[in-house]
Every structure is written in structure tokens, then in C-alpha cells.
Amino acid sequence: MKEPDDQDTDGEKSVTSKSDGKKSLRSSKSESRSPVQEDDTFLEDATDETFTEGEESYLEEDSDEERLEGSLSSFQYDDLQSTRVSQQTPAPAVEEAEEEVKKKISESFFYDYMELASMPFVTLDSDIPLDLLTLVHSFGYDCRKRANLQLLDNSIAIYIAGNQLIFLNLKTKEQIYLRSSSGEGIGVIGVHPHKTYFIVAEKGSFPDIIIYEYPSLRPYRILRDGTEKGYAYVNFNYSGTLLASVGSNPDYTLTIWNWKEEQPILRTKAFSQEVFKVTFNPDNEEQLTTSGSGHIKFWEMAFTFTGLKLQGSLGRFGKTTTTDIEGYMELPDGKVLSGSEWGNMLLWEGGLIKVELCRGTSKSCHNGPINQIMLDEGEVITVGSDGCVRIWDFETIDTADIIDETGLLEIEPINELQVDKNVNLFSMTKMSETGNNFWLAQDANGAIWKLDLSFSNITQDPECLFSFHSGAVEAVAVSPLTYLMATTALDCSVRIYDFASKTLLTQMKFKQGGTALVWVPRMVNFTGAEIIVGFEDGVVRILELYDPKGLTIFVGRKKISDADIRLKQVFKPHTARVTALAYERDGEILATGSKDQTVFFFEVERDYKPIGYINTPGPVCQLMWSPMSHLESTLLIICENGYILEAPLPTINLEEDDHDVVSYEIKDMCLKCFHFSSVKSKILRSIEIEKRERQRKLKEKIREERRNKLAAEMGEDGEKEFQEEEEEEEEEEEEEPLPEIFIPSTPSPILCGFYSEPGKFWVSLGDYDSGFLYHCEFPPCDKNSDFKEQKDEPIDVRYLEDTEDNPIQTITFNINKVMMFCGMKNGAIRVYVLNQNDHSLASLVDYWHFNMHDNNYGCIKSIASSFDDRFLVTVGADGNIFVFNIISEFMLRKDIKAKLPSPRFGIETEPIPEDIEDPKAYSIENARRKREHDKLMKEVEEIKAQKREQIKALRTEFCKLLEMNEELPTHMQFKRTDFDVDSKIRAEMHRRTAFKIQQVEKELAWEKEKHELGLKKLKNRFRDPLESDTIVVHAILSDHKISSYRLVQPSKYSKFKRTSQSERKPSKLDRFEKEGTGRKDSQRDAGGSIAIQEESIIEKGKKFRPKTLSEIMVENQIEKTRKLILKAERAQLKIQQRKKEWEELYKSKPGDDYEDPKDLQAIKEAQVYMGDFNLKTAPDYKIPEHMRINAAKKEEELGHLDSLVHGNKRYMNKCIVSLRDLKVAVVEEIQCLVQELKNIQSTLHVSKHIPIPHIPQIHPEEVPEKRFQYDEETLLNFKQQHMKSDDEKSPGVEQTGSGGPGGGFLKLSSGKDGDLTTRDSMSRSSKASTLSLDIPKYMEFEKAEPTDVELEIMKRDEIKHVYMQQYLVNRVKELIVTFDAELRLLRHQKLKLDTQMKLSDLHHVTLFQEILLLKNFEKQENILQERVNSLDKEEQYMQWKINETLKEMEEKKNEITKLQEQEKALYAGFQTAIGENNKFANFLMKVLKKKIKRVKKKEVEGDADEDEESEESSEEESSLESDEDESESEDEVFDDSICPTNCDVALFELTLQLREKRLDIEEALVEEKKVVDNLKKEYDTLSKKVKIVATNLNAAEEALEAYQREKQQRLNELLVVIPLKLHQIEYVVFGEIPSDLSGTLVFSNHALRRLQERIRELQEENSKQQKLNKEWRERRKQLIREKREMTKTIHKMEETVRQLMISKFGRVVNLEALQTLSVNTTLEELKIRKLRKELANAKEMKMWEEKIAQMRWELMMKTKEHTRKLYQMNDLCIEKKKLDSRLNTLQNQQGNAFQSLREADVVARQEVTELIQLQAERISALKEEIALLRRKGGLILPPIRSPQEKEMQPADL
């Protein structure tokens, strides 16, 4: 027993709070050291912290810390707010803290474990030590808690045990304990991916997540406020930087933590129902998955406009039934694979079920829920509640898709492991042992397993490392002599522990779960070797414990265990679960209590003989006999529903015979009853009254003091003032009503109790009445009183602190009754320290309290102390068993060990009593009542038999009367109806019979349907898969027989064909090579077609335009030039074609080291297939490519074998069925012949009769289909036969005979259809019988003597009949012999086929073994093959790129050569153009060769303005270039832009054009050379890569070859059975066959002959090759001579050609260049361009002339319009003048009132003036425009607009 940071606590005498209160104190300390958070800010990365004195700061500045943004829900909790308010710093300090730089927690900071760990609570001012109880060992395991088994390393496992975290050393089995910090339990644990940290997620009110460092076990980080009540699951991401947690009921909060900074990043509600699990996606840490009750949810961290959020998508089941999801796994591509409750796997994609995976024939993947799914080493592992671990192919699952409407896809596991029977695997964790594949498994049925999932020949069997109780432990008992304890639980086991040495000694399994257990006291068994156990089916078993080492050791005995249990006695007193067992204080009587509301008494000394039982008013929960201090021995019976009984010691009647007892019920026992009535409300009311009385007295005292004070200060006025205040207070004060008296409708359950004094007892209740211990007293015994109407109240109560919702479940005392050990409902242990003989519990004040078991479901079921009060044992509903050391002045030895009782003498020879395994077996009382009932029924049956005899006698007498009636004459006989006394009686009988039949049919309808379905299932399971059943055909005369094959449907291998992984798929390169050329050609064709279409469109447009003379001239010039160029190109093409032919010819010329590819291929084949006959067992054996085998090919081979075997068997079955049909036909014919023979013999004398042949019978096994044909008569006969067989069976012994259903049907059907005659045979036999019967009838009438003729006829007929008789007999024999011969021939063939079938079976076994072996190798082989294929594809792709690069380089070189030839041709054309003796030749050559730096030409697209700009820029650039040229040429300065005097301008222009062309060629050459250089670099890079890839490919191929060799060696290890005869063995030593044939080879005769023939073929081929070699040597010499002569002839012809050139041209010329010189293309192109330019200019001039004429006409029209407007304006001016004069006149006439002009007139006049000026300006502008238009090149300006028009224009728009 070890704990981290253990400290001495002896000096601590008192603690101010218990574990629950401790947290509140401790939380203030931890919060003072932890980051201070505001209620609404969870995203701050750093916080301010305060420290105690002497504590160093653990904060480091982090200026680069970024604030994480997120959307979080605000959790404001009242209790957190209260603690924070009390701890808030003053306002100035808070402001300073907010201004400080953000800080983070130091990496080296750790919390103090002792400050966090929960501690026991001890009442104040008590002397109880804090270490009153010390945990020694834990024997339990909460095996049904999720993820409750984690591995820190290969030897340390951790799991939760109540409020403890246990570190279990798997090798030494030592335990280290880590206490919970909250004291309210641990929710879940987790381990960091690097195994350096582990998580303890607590339970309680707003629990913490504490992260400990491993192996130091120091608290490293604390995460707060993650959930409300407890955590359900925690999980790190793959890198271990983030932590996800999900809460349990009620909030189910999902939180993502930055755990090193103790900060939540994201938080949301996961779901509204229970969430089981949350995990990160290992390949994408931004994705999470949660699953739980009826749901699965997919989460993603996403940035939104409000920040980082968790977005959840709920999985939709669609057509699939909604299921709880325990196990799931994220796939790399985002899909999720989950389990289901029915055992299938669901593949999720996009929030929907993509496909449901099952096994073949729609069989589920697991028989039950899938609890865990993992991906390990490329394989999917599923863990099921059926105890199986199955391995699945990942690629098959990843690429799975639906194939039909069912949504199911059938797959099969690669491997599977059945751990054991009755195993429920809950989770698995991999152990990181190098070279091994070991896993640690959590078994929900109470075990920890070590599993080996390597699935090889050396795979270890599953090993059970530890075994525990599964579920709640119901009871515990300790030995009265030593440190042994026994426990039992509902997992049907009883276990014995040595809690001193901390070992499990032995266990025993039963059919039902144990519910009660007591160690038999020493007064009954002095050695303390017996245990009595009660079970849930009402059975009580007495077990005997002994040390097997004391037994006599026999030879062959298995390994002796440390302890053993033996069943000594068993009986069943109850019909429901046994809840209590108690031995009387003297050990004479055993009492058992049960849920069936009975208490049974047994006499112990007489082998537990039943005494009797009493009925109780409720289910019994506890039995307790009175202690020795009481005068009388009484039994305290505590019932759950509030009744407590006291029964006296039952009377033992020694004289009464057991067989005479009708019932064991004890009816005259005087029972005292106490019916508990709730008094808690009265107690609370009295407490409230006392409280108010104290408050009243306090107020009166304060009031009196106030009155005296006022009287002393103010006198009478003070008295009046006091009275007024008192009246006001009385008016204001209204006394609240007292609590009402409440009695719960359902009585509170009594949990436990114990005797205090005679007739008095203490009880603890639950529900409403919890919180007190009640002291009760029995009323006097009254047999006439009704227990149910009785209401009793306790006489005293004791208040129990903090037990309002946490009542005491069980109570026990130490030996001297000083300490009272209490087990609480929440799993806590409470120890009260009492005074000596304190029966009234007056000292029930000071106590020690500590939470140990789980607070939610860890209710303490039982508690017991050891025989010496040194140890305390507790068992809980959470499956945990804790052993504590009770503080004592005596120190225990470390090597203490329990002593096992020695076995009794002769125990090994004693018979073990027959156990009661049937839960429906009769109890003792029911068996007694059944015996009495059977006795009564027997008497009734005897009476019935007597009545039946009387009825039988009357029926006999009635039958005699009927016979007498029939003997009377007809006219005197009574009718049958006359015997009916009343006709209605018979009708009523028929009606009742029909009604009963109908009722029986209705009653048996379900059974009928059930049996029909059962028959259908049996047919589907056993008959339908059969293609043909076994048919045994017997010979007629001999004992020979032949049987057909029982043939089932063809196996899956004959139908299944799987694609081989080794078959290489066509690579992308291959597809590109196949499709690339076609694709390019198609693109070219498409491009060409597009161009052709465009040209055709243009040509169609041109067809409709008539050609002009200029166009005809240009076309003629172009056609002339084209013909000249075409002629030169043809000559050049002819030369190139000739060169190409020469190149191909030279390329086809073989080198000196050339070898024929056919010869190389032949040599390679010879090297592979000839001469190398290594055995497959040789270490250097290399498997050829075509001989490599895999599982797919082997399955095809197996399928081929199965199909061949199936075909041969089916053919043989057809032959046997035909033979059977032949026998049926033969039997029918023999029947007809025998019938005819009988007819003939009926006419012959007996002396001439020949024995009639025996008619062969058809055996039942020859017609097996008849067994399924039955009718009502067959069924009735079968029923009678079945009843007879039942009568013949002895009671208790089962016999199986031929009276089964099949045999009965077969026998009856064969008896009924034994002749198997058809209608034709029956008709033939009937005709024969009629013919034969006519003769005797005729002879009956002819009694006279026959005449001679008749005698002659009769004699002739007799001869004929004798002959026919002999013929028919011979015919019968012939048929029989023929059939037997056919059967023997077919039997001989079948024997041969049987031999072949046996060989095929052996071959089948070998193939199947090879398949299993190949499947084990398949995965690694596929990986290696895939690597080889990928490298091969890569190498091919690289080679293809190299070839493409070489091709491109070759093309570029050809382009460079063409450009160089163009340059040469350019210079040659230039020489031709200038001619000979041209004085400007040097100048023009310089101009041509001048180097000019040119700016790259830009392609400009645009309108005419852009063209002009580009022309201007080009002129500027040309000027710049010319300047640069002038600056560059220092030696020689000349102006190449001006043609010299007397030089031909056309020739100069041609030179400039050729220079531009030369420059273009040179630039193209530079570019092409650059491209060639780049291609060379690329080629070098690719060559290096190809070498690397080739090296890797060779290594991969070698690895694959080595793996193939290993696979072949493993295949060689398989045994192949080959039967040989002695003459086939030619390996003899000294004329004898050696005993060791391991060095021999097995050849078939065909193979041996082929090898011998091959030897002869090779010898002949060798001689032929020698002759050919000689001939080819002579041929080679001749070819060398001919080559020399041809070389001489070529030299002579070259010399002749050279001389002819010199004689004709004067020098050796290049004929190819001469042929290509045809025309100066540049000059011709310039001429054509000039002609086209002139034509275009003329066309443009004509267009401008037309445009000028148009404008002149428009000007004339405008002038006319302006003139007209001028006339109008003139008229208007005259009119205006007249109006002005008239207006002036009128104004003058109006008088002197208006002396000055009005403002409106002034404005109007001003506008008119402006209008006149504007018109004048327009006139002048028009005149100027007319003048400009008359001149050439005039510019027309836009017309001048008036201000009014300018202002009106926007409005018009």
C-alpha cells in the first residue's frame, strides 16, 4: 500500500471539516493559487495569481501571447460566484491587474498533492485519530465503467475504484493509491498520447479535471468549471496539445481545453441525452466525434464572423434503426465507422449512413453491441460484447458502398479471436512491447485479459491476468479463526480471499447469483471451514473450504491450488432470493429469510433438518439472533416495508416423523410485531417548537433589558414609549404556522437494525425517515392482533449528522462494541466511537467519516471486521472490495498470512451431493405440498378407476343386449335409435365434442404454428442445403450394396473469384502511351478541322465578291512565286528523303557486338527454364513469376477442385439413382411375373409346381424421400409407438432408440408402401388374377368326365403352362442377375471414385491449409507488391519522361540544323542577288552581317490609333538601335540607313530585309540552344532519379523475392499426403526400402518420361546447334570478304564523281544547295507586299474622295438651313423692333408713375442682346467653316452652342 507524497499525520488531532466540507476550504486555497477568471471571460490566456508566503512565482511573461477568440456560453454558478465575491481584490488592485502584461503558467509549476487529496472527516474536539482506518488493499474492480482500464507503461495499469485511483503493477501485483480530490468519486480517467501525463476527471458539484505527471504522480494542471455534476469521457488530441471533455447528466457539456494553460477554448452542449464518448480525429484535429444514447454527432472547429465555434452535425439514421453507439473510429478521409446494438458496423459519410456492414448470409459482425473500434497497423479491430475480437481489412471498409436497396454489404473478417465463454469485452488498450502485439482487455464480466493479436503459429492463448466480481457485491463474511473472507455477488460466484496476504485463493461458480453469505460459527464447525450461501433462486448451499495440499496426492493429478471449495450440502427453503442468514447464538438453529416473506428454521445438528417456517408481513431484509447478554434466545426479523418481528426459539419435535407432516408452516408461534410509523415530521415539529421557544425567551430578555433602560432614562415617559413600541411589534409580528404532521403514503424502507436490550432495538430507515436512528420497543405478544392495523412509534431517536439524503445502509460492531462501523448509501464509511455498554447510544456523537466507494452507485452492501478487530472489510454495489487496517497498539507483521483449514479425513472419497441447478425446482415447502397433492391425486385416480370399471361393465352388458337384438328376426329387432333414452343427449354430446375439438384447435394453434415454423427452420437448415441425400441400393442375391454421396450445395470457393493483388494493374504511363498518341492525333485533327472550317467560311464569303484587276495581278504574282518555291521544296524534300533512307539504312546496320533479339530471348528462356532444377526446399530457390501463388489463386484452385469433386459426385449420384430406379422397375416386373406364375400354378398339379421366387423388397434407405411422406394414419401409428416407448422408459433415464420420428415414419411408410407397385403393375397383376380365376369357376360347373379331345387340350395346356412356369422363373432370375451385375460394376466404379475422392479430400485439406497460410502472408505480400508496382510505374514514368526529353532534344537539334541551313541558304541567296564583281559587295556584306541589338517585338492588337502609336514607338526604337550600333562600331563607322550613291536601291533594301531575317534566325538559334541546354539538365536529373528508383525497385523486388521464398518455405512445411504402392518406390538401399524417405522426391510417371525425353531432345538439339555454328562461321568469313570489295568499289565511284565536278564546275560543289536555289523569296515577298500596299492606298484614296463629296453636300445643306434661319431671325428682329416701339408708346401713355424702366424689361433686353450676339458668332463660325471646307485638309470644329442649350442638355438627356 503506497500513496504519493505520503506524510505523517500523527500530529494532527483534529480536522475542521469532513471530506465534503474539506473541499470548500481547500477550494479557497486552490483558487488563490489558480488563475482568477471572470464569469463571462473564459478565453483569457493568462491571469493574475496570488501566492502564500515563501512560495515562488511560477509565472513567466509572454508578450507574444495571442487572445483566442471563440463563442462560449456563459456559465454563472451561484456557489462559484459566492466564493469569488469573497475573494475579490479591491477595485484599484483589479484595475492594476487588468493593466498588467498577460502571463502564462510556468512549465515547471506543480500543485501540492496533499492540499488537493480528500481527507477523512473527524468531529471537532474529538480524540479520534485521522488514520483510524488505513486502506490496505482493493480486491474489486468496477468492470462496467467505461474506459476504466488504461496503461501508463507495459507494467503499470490504472483503473478507478470508488474514490481511489489504483496503480496496478501487472508483474508484481502491487497497488498504489491516489485519492480523489473532491471526495465524491472519479468520473473518468485518460492517458496522454506520450504516456507522460494522465487525467483524473472528478465527480461532484462542478468537479475539476486534474492532470498528473507520470511517473512522479504530482498534480500538474487543474481544469475547472467544465461540467456541473461529473465527467463522462476525456480524450487528448493526437499531438497531446488539446483536451476534450464531455460532462454527464444533466448538462452533457462538451469542452475543448488548452490544458497546459488551464483555459477552455470552446464549449457547447453535446446532446440532450447521455453521451458515452468524445474523440479527436487523429488525421484532422479540427474534427471531433461524440456518441451516446441513440445518437452520434460530428463536430468541426470553424471560424465564423463571431469567432471560433464548434459546429455539430447530428448523424441521421434514415432507414436504419436508431441505436446506442458505444464504439466508433474516425477514418483518415473524414468518414466514421461505428458499431451498433445488434452487432453490425455502420459507415458514416456526410452525416448519413453510407453502408451497413455485416458478415455473409446477413450474419451480424458481432453477436451483440460493438463496444470499441480501433485502427492498428492498417487493420480495423472490433471488440464486441460477445467476447470476440475480429480483424477486418481497412481498404474493404474504406471503399465500401451499397450494392442493393437493403443497404447491407457483406464482408468477412481477416482473423478473429474468441477470448472465452461468458466474456463481455468492454475496451482494449495496446501494450507497447517491441516485437509483440499484446493487448490488455477490460472484461465487463469481471476480468482483465492479456490478448495476443499477432495471429501466427506462435500466438499465445488469451491469459486472464486478474479476476473480480462483476457488478454489485452482495455480501461478505470473515473467518472466525483467521484472515480469510468470503464474498458473493449476482455474477454467480463465491470467492475466498486471504486479505492479509492480499491474494485471491479460489472461487466457485453456480447457475444463480449469490445474495447472502455467512461464515459458519465455530460452535457449528470448530475448524471454521464452512460457509453458508443464499442465492437468488431461494437455494441455500453449504460450502466447505480446505487446503488441498493436505489431500493424498495421486499420480496424474493436476497442479494443486492454494485452496479449494467443495459443495457439502444444498437445500431450497424459499421460492425467491435469500436475503438473510443467521445462526442461533448456541449454533443449534439456522434461520433463513427471503423476499418471499418467509423465515425458515433448520436444526443444525441433524444435518440441517427443516423445523418449519413462519410468514412475515413483508420481504425480509435482515435476521439477527439476540446476543449472549439476553436471557432468552430470540430472532429479530426486519422487513423492508416497516415491520419488525421478534420470534422465539422454535420448538424442535424429535418424535414427529417427517413423512407425516403436511406442511412446515409454524402457526402457533407467538410473534411480537412492531409496525413502524413515521415520526420524523413530529420530531421536526418539536425541534421547530423548541427553536421558537428559545427565540421567544431571547426576545423577552432583550425586551426586558430595553424596558429597564428606558425606565431608568425617561421614567414614566419611557414606560409609555416602551408600551407603544411593544404594541407596534406585536402588530408587525405574525407567527408562522408550524410544520404539518406528514406521514408518507409509502412506508420508508428499513435498511438495517440491531438489538439494544431485550425487547428493544435500533433501526435505520431510508427515504423520508432517514437522518435518524430510531430506538424501538416491541409491544406484548397478542395472537389476535392484526399486524397491518398496528401502528407503533419509536421510544427514542438519535440524530445523525449529514444523513438526510445519505442513510446508513448497514451496521456492524467490533468485538467489544466500542466502535460502530456504518456503511452509507453514498459509499462512505462512518465509524462512531461509543462508550462501554452504551445500549442507548448516548455517546453517539464523535465519528470518523471518509468516502471510499463510488458516491453515485457505490452503496455499501455489507461491512465486516476480522476476528481480531485488526481489519475492516467493506463491499459495495460498485463492485469494489476494500480492506482497511484498524488502528491498534499492536503492530502487524508484514509477512502475515491466513491459515487455511485442513481437509477432513476421507473428504476426497465422499460423494458430492447433487446440486439444485434448476431455478424452477421445488422448495422444501412446495415439495412437501406437492407430495401431499400427489397423494391426494392418487386417491382420486383410484376412485376414477373404480368408476371406469363400473362403466365398462355396463357397456359390456349393453353390447350383449345389442348382440341379442341382432339375433332376433328382422321384424322383431329394435332400431338403434330405440336404445337412445333421449336423442337430445347424443346431439348434445356431438355438439360438445365438436366444440371441444374447436377449442383444442384454438389452444393448439400457437403450438401448431410453432412446430410448423420449427419444421420449416429444420428443413431450411438441414434439408434445403442438400442437393441429394444418401441413397443405399442393395443387391438382390448378394450382400453387396452401393451408397450415393450425401451432396450439399457447391461451396463458396467454387463460386468465389477474387482479383489478385499481384496482378499488376495498367499504370497511368501505360494508359498514357496507349491513349496519348490517339489523343494528340485527335487534337491535331480537331485543330485542323477548325482551321479548315474557318478557311471554308472565309472562302464562302469571298465567292460572292467579284475579283478586281489588281487582285488578279497579285494572285498571278503569288502563283508564280509559289510554283518556284514548290519546285525548290520538292527538290529539298527529295534530298531529305534520301538522307532519311540512308540514316535508316545505317541505323539498321548491326554493330560488331550485335546479337539477335530472338537469340537473346531464347537464351533467357533457357536460363530460366532449362538446366536449373533447384528444389523448392533449396535456400537459393527463386520462384518464377508465373509460379508465384497467392490466396486468390489458391482459392480459385480450391474452387476448381470443389467443382470437379462436386461434378464427379453428382454424376455418380445420378448413376446410383438410375440404378435405384432400375431396381424399382425390376421389382415391379418381378411382382407381375410372380403374379402370373401364381396364376399358372393354380392350373397345374402341385407336384409340378416350381418354388416361387422371392420378391425383392425395396429397403427404406433406398428411398429416403419416403421418410418425409406421411398421412394421418402414419401419424397415429407414430403416436402409439411413441407412447409405448415412453411407457418402456424407466423414470429418470432417457433412452434413444429407433422410435424416433424419422424411424417411425420410415418404418410405417415402408410397411404401407412396401410393394412400391405402380398402377400399371397392379393392373397387370389384376388382369392375370382374373384370368386365373376364370378357370376354376368354369370347372366348378363342369363336373362330367373330360373327353379325349379335352384331355389332349388339357395336356397341351399343361405342357404350355409348365414351359411358361419355367420361363417366368428364368426371367425372374435373369432380371435379378442382371441387376446385381449392374450394381457390382457401378460399385467397382464407385470404389475407384471413392479413392479419388479421398485423395481430393486430402488435397482439399492441403489447399485449405495453404489458403490459411497464404492469407497470413497476404497482407504483407500485398504491401510489398504494391511497393514494387508503384516503383515499377515510377520507373516506367521516369523512363518515359527521359525518352520524351530525348525526343524533344532530337527535335530541337533538327530545328537548329534547319535554322543553320536557312542561314546558309540566306547567304547563298544574298551572293546570288549581288552577283559577281559588284563594287558594293563588301559594303552590303557588312550591312548584312552587322550586329544590332533589337527589342523584342510586341504583339499589339487594337484600332488604327494604337497602330500609329506602335509605329511611332518602333521608329523611336529603331533610332535608338541605330545610335547603339554607331556607338558600338568603333573600328568601322558607316551609315547603314542610307543607300550609297550609285548603289541599287532595291538591292540595298533586299540586304536590309535579309539582315532582319538573319537576326530572326540567330535569335531563334539562341532560344533553341537554351532549350537544348535545359533539356540536357532535365535529362541528367531524370537519369539520376531513374538510378535511385531502379535501386529502390531492385531492393523492393529482392524483399518481395525473400518474402516469397519465406512463404514458399512455410508452404513446404505443410504436409502433403501422397499414397504410393511399393512398386512405385524406386529408392532402395541394398535392395530394401529405407526407413527414412525424407531425402526422396516424388515424380509422376508422366513427368519422369518427359524428363527422359527431354534429355534426348537436348542431345539432338546440341548436335544441330554445333552444325549450325560451323555453317554460320563460314558464312561470316564470306561476308567479310564481300564487305572489303564493296568498300573498294565505293572509293572508286567517289573519285569519279569528284573528277566530273571539277571538270564541269571547276570545283567541288554542293549539289543539294544548288538544287535548292530557285528564287529570292524575300524579294518576291516584298514585291507582293508593295503591290498590295499600292492597291490598298488607291482604294483608300477613292474612299476619301467619296467622303469629301458627301461632306460637301452636307455643307451645302447646312448653309441653306442657316440662311433660312437668318431670314427668320431678321423677320423676328423687325417684329421685335415694332413691338418695342409700341410698348414704349404704351408705357409713356401710362403716366408718370413709372419713370424708370422695369427690371423685367431690362432682363428681357439683355437676353435679346445676348441672343443677337450669339447668332452673329454662329454666322461668323459658319463662314469660317465653309472657307475651311473649301480648302484641302480643313478641320471641322464642333458647332458653338448657346448657354441655354448647354443648360438644357442635361435635362433633355
PDB file of C-alpha atoms in Angstrom, residues 20 49 77 192 204 243 274 435 443 558 599 610 868 980 1085 1198 1209 1278 1304 1365 1465 1503 1527 1595 1604 1611 1708 1744 1853:
ATOM      1  CA  ASP A  20     -17.358  17.295   1.730  1.00  0.00           C
ATOM      2  CA  GLU A  49      -2.470  34.983  -9.174  1.00  0.00           C
ATOM      3  CA  TYR A  77     -22.988  29.405 -10.897  1.00  0.00           C
ATOM      4  CA  HIS A 192      -1.683  11.388 -22.633  1.00  0.00           C
ATOM      5  CA  GLY A 204     -19.265  16.248  -7.554  1.00  0.00           C
ATOM      6  CA  LEU A 243      -8.087  18.027 -24.389  1.00  0.00           C
ATOM      7  CA  GLU A 274     -26.361  10.567 -22.319  1.00  0.00           C
ATOM      8  CA  GLY A 435       8.103  -7.430 -31.327  1.00  0.00           C
ATOM      9  CA  ASP A 443     -13.982  -7.687 -19.384  1.00  0.00           C
ATOM     10  CA  LYS A 558      -3.301 -31.557 -11.797  1.00  0.00           C
ATOM     11  CA  VAL A 599     -38.345 -17.215   7.578  1.00  0.00           C
ATOM     12  CA  PRO A 610     -36.175 -28.481   8.403  1.00  0.00           C
ATOM     13  CA  ASP A 868      -9.174  -9.867  15.969  1.00  0.00           C
ATOM     14  CA  ASP A 980     -81.461 -43.957 -27.003  1.00  0.00           C
ATOM     15  CA  ASP A1085      -7.341  16.572 -86.346  1.00  0.00           C
ATOM     16  CA  LEU A1198      -9.672 -24.868 -54.358  1.00  0.00           C
ATOM     17  CA  LYS A1209     -20.115 -36.977 -57.108  1.00  0.00           C
ATOM     18  CA  PHE A1278     -46.214 -42.987 -34.698  1.00  0.00           C
ATOM     19  CA  GLY A1304     -41.248 -44.351 -37.129  1.00  0.00           C
ATOM     20  CA  GLN A1365     -43.658 -71.523 -65.450  1.00  0.00           C
ATOM     21  CA  ALA A1465      20.720  29.472 -97.813  1.00  0.00           C
ATOM     22  CA  ASP A1503      -7.562  50.060 -83.633  1.00  0.00           C
ATOM     23  CA  SER A1527      28.392  53.643 -80.535  1.00  0.00           C
ATOM     24  CA  ALA A1595      15.612  -3.673 -53.233  1.00  0.00           C
ATOM     25  CA  GLN A1604       8.094 -15.197 -51.479  1.00  0.00           C
ATOM     26  CA  LEU A1611       4.324 -23.832 -47.645  1.00  0.00           C
ATOM     27  CA  VAL A1708      33.565  20.530-105.836  1.00  0.00           C
ATOM     28  CA  TRP A1744     -11.730  59.579 -99.003  1.00  0.00           C
ATOM     29  CA  LEU A1853     -30.843  63.663 -71.519  1.00  0.00           C
TER      30      LEU A1853
END
